Short mmCIF file of C-alpha atoms and ligand atoms in Angstrom, two decimals:
data_model
loop_
_atom_site.label_atom_id
_atom_site.label_comp_id
_atom_site.label_asym_id
_atom_site.label_seq_id
_atom_site.Cartn_x
_atom_site.Cartn_y
_atom_site.Cartn_z
CA MET A 915 6.81 25.35 -9.28
CA TYR A 916 8.96 22.18 -7.97
CA VAL A 917 6.72 20.66 -5.96
CA CYS A 918 9.33 18.28 -4.67
CA ILE A 919 13.70 19.10 -5.15
CA CYS A 920 15.08 16.16 -5.24
CA ASN A 921 13.21 14.26 -7.10
CA ALA A 922 12.77 17.71 -10.21
CA LEU A 923 8.82 17.60 -9.12
CA ASN A 924 7.31 19.99 -10.48
CA THR A 925 3.35 21.52 -9.98
CA ARG A 926 2.08 20.47 -13.55
CA THR A 927 3.64 17.10 -12.79
CA VAL A 928 1.46 16.31 -9.25
CA THR A 929 -1.65 17.41 -10.16
CA GLN A 930 -1.24 14.81 -13.16
CA ALA A 931 -0.69 12.80 -11.33
CA ILE A 932 -3.64 13.24 -8.61
CA ASP A 933 -5.67 14.02 -11.61
CA ASP A 934 -4.11 10.03 -13.01
CA GLY A 935 -5.68 8.59 -9.75
CA ALA A 936 -3.00 9.22 -7.51
CA GLU A 937 -4.92 9.52 -4.05
CA THR A 938 -1.48 9.03 -2.07
CA VAL A 939 1.79 10.96 -1.36
CA GLY A 940 3.26 7.53 -2.06
CA GLN A 941 1.25 6.98 -5.43
CA VAL A 942 1.74 11.07 -6.59
CA TYR A 943 5.94 9.22 -5.99
CA LYS A 944 4.22 5.62 -7.98
CA ALA A 945 2.37 7.47 -10.44
CA CYS A 946 5.47 10.32 -11.90
CA GLY A 947 8.37 7.32 -11.25
CA ALA A 948 10.00 9.25 -8.25
CA VAL A 949 11.22 8.04 -4.62
CA PRO A 950 10.73 10.28 -1.55
CA GLN A 951 14.20 11.11 -0.48
CA CYS A 952 14.29 13.85 2.06
CA GLY A 953 10.46 13.32 2.43
CA LYS A 954 10.14 17.31 3.17
CA CYS A 955 7.69 17.54 -0.22
CA LYS A 956 5.36 15.57 1.42
CA CYS A 957 2.66 17.94 3.02
CA THR A 958 2.48 20.65 -0.15
CA ILE A 959 1.29 16.61 -1.93
CA ARG A 960 -1.16 15.86 0.60
CA GLU A 961 -2.10 19.65 0.49
CA MET A 962 -2.51 19.24 -2.92
CA LEU A 963 -4.20 15.84 -3.09
CA ASP A 964 -6.64 18.22 -0.70
CA GLU A 965 -7.54 20.71 -3.13
CA HIS A 966 -7.87 18.66 -6.38
CA ALA A 967 -9.87 15.49 -4.75
CA PRO A 968 -12.56 14.36 -7.14
CA GLU A 969 -15.07 14.24 -4.50
CA HIS A 970 -13.68 17.76 -3.85
CA ALA A 971 -14.57 19.07 -7.37
CA ALA A 972 -18.22 17.64 -7.29
CA GLY A 973 -19.10 18.64 -4.16
CA THR A 974 -18.65 16.26 -2.04
CA PRO A 975 -19.24 16.66 1.54
CA VAL A 976 -15.46 16.33 2.84
CA THR A 977 -17.04 14.45 6.12
CA ALA A 978 -18.12 12.03 3.32
CA ALA A 979 -13.98 10.67 2.71
CA ILE A 980 -13.64 10.24 7.04
CA PRO A 981 -14.34 6.85 7.48
CA GLY A 982 -16.88 7.12 11.37
CA LEU A 983 -18.03 9.99 10.19
CA PRO A 984 -21.82 10.54 8.53
CA ALA A 985 -22.22 11.60 5.67
CA ASP A 986 -24.03 14.36 6.71
CA PRO A 987 -23.04 15.55 10.26
CA LEU A 988 -26.11 18.54 10.72
CA PRO A 989 -28.84 17.11 11.15
CA ALA A 990 -31.99 17.89 8.90
CA ALA A 991 -34.03 20.18 11.84
CA ILE A 992 -30.27 23.00 11.85
CA ARG A 993 -30.32 22.08 8.23
CA ALA A 994 -33.60 23.39 7.17
CA ALA A 995 -33.39 25.95 10.00
S1 FES B 1333 12.05 16.99 -2.13
FE1 FES B 1333 10.42 15.80 -2.13
S2 FES B 1333 11.62 14.65 -2.09
FE2 FES B 1333 13.65 15.88 -1.14
#
């Protein structure tokens, strides 16, 4: 399936870019040798980044990647209950 019509990027190409270390939409474009044009694909690429992020695969809490938030937002007392 095509993710970016303007640059003819399909899911396989974008997924490979993410697997190779792209962490932002801009890095995905760059890794694919593409340049954003209409920008309609940005949300889809962002979703793919969120779904395929290495920390998600490893089971790390999502909050660990958000600056200013504790790595584990649940107090130990709640977690133990
Ligand atoms: S669909 Fe990706 S830039 Fe237009």
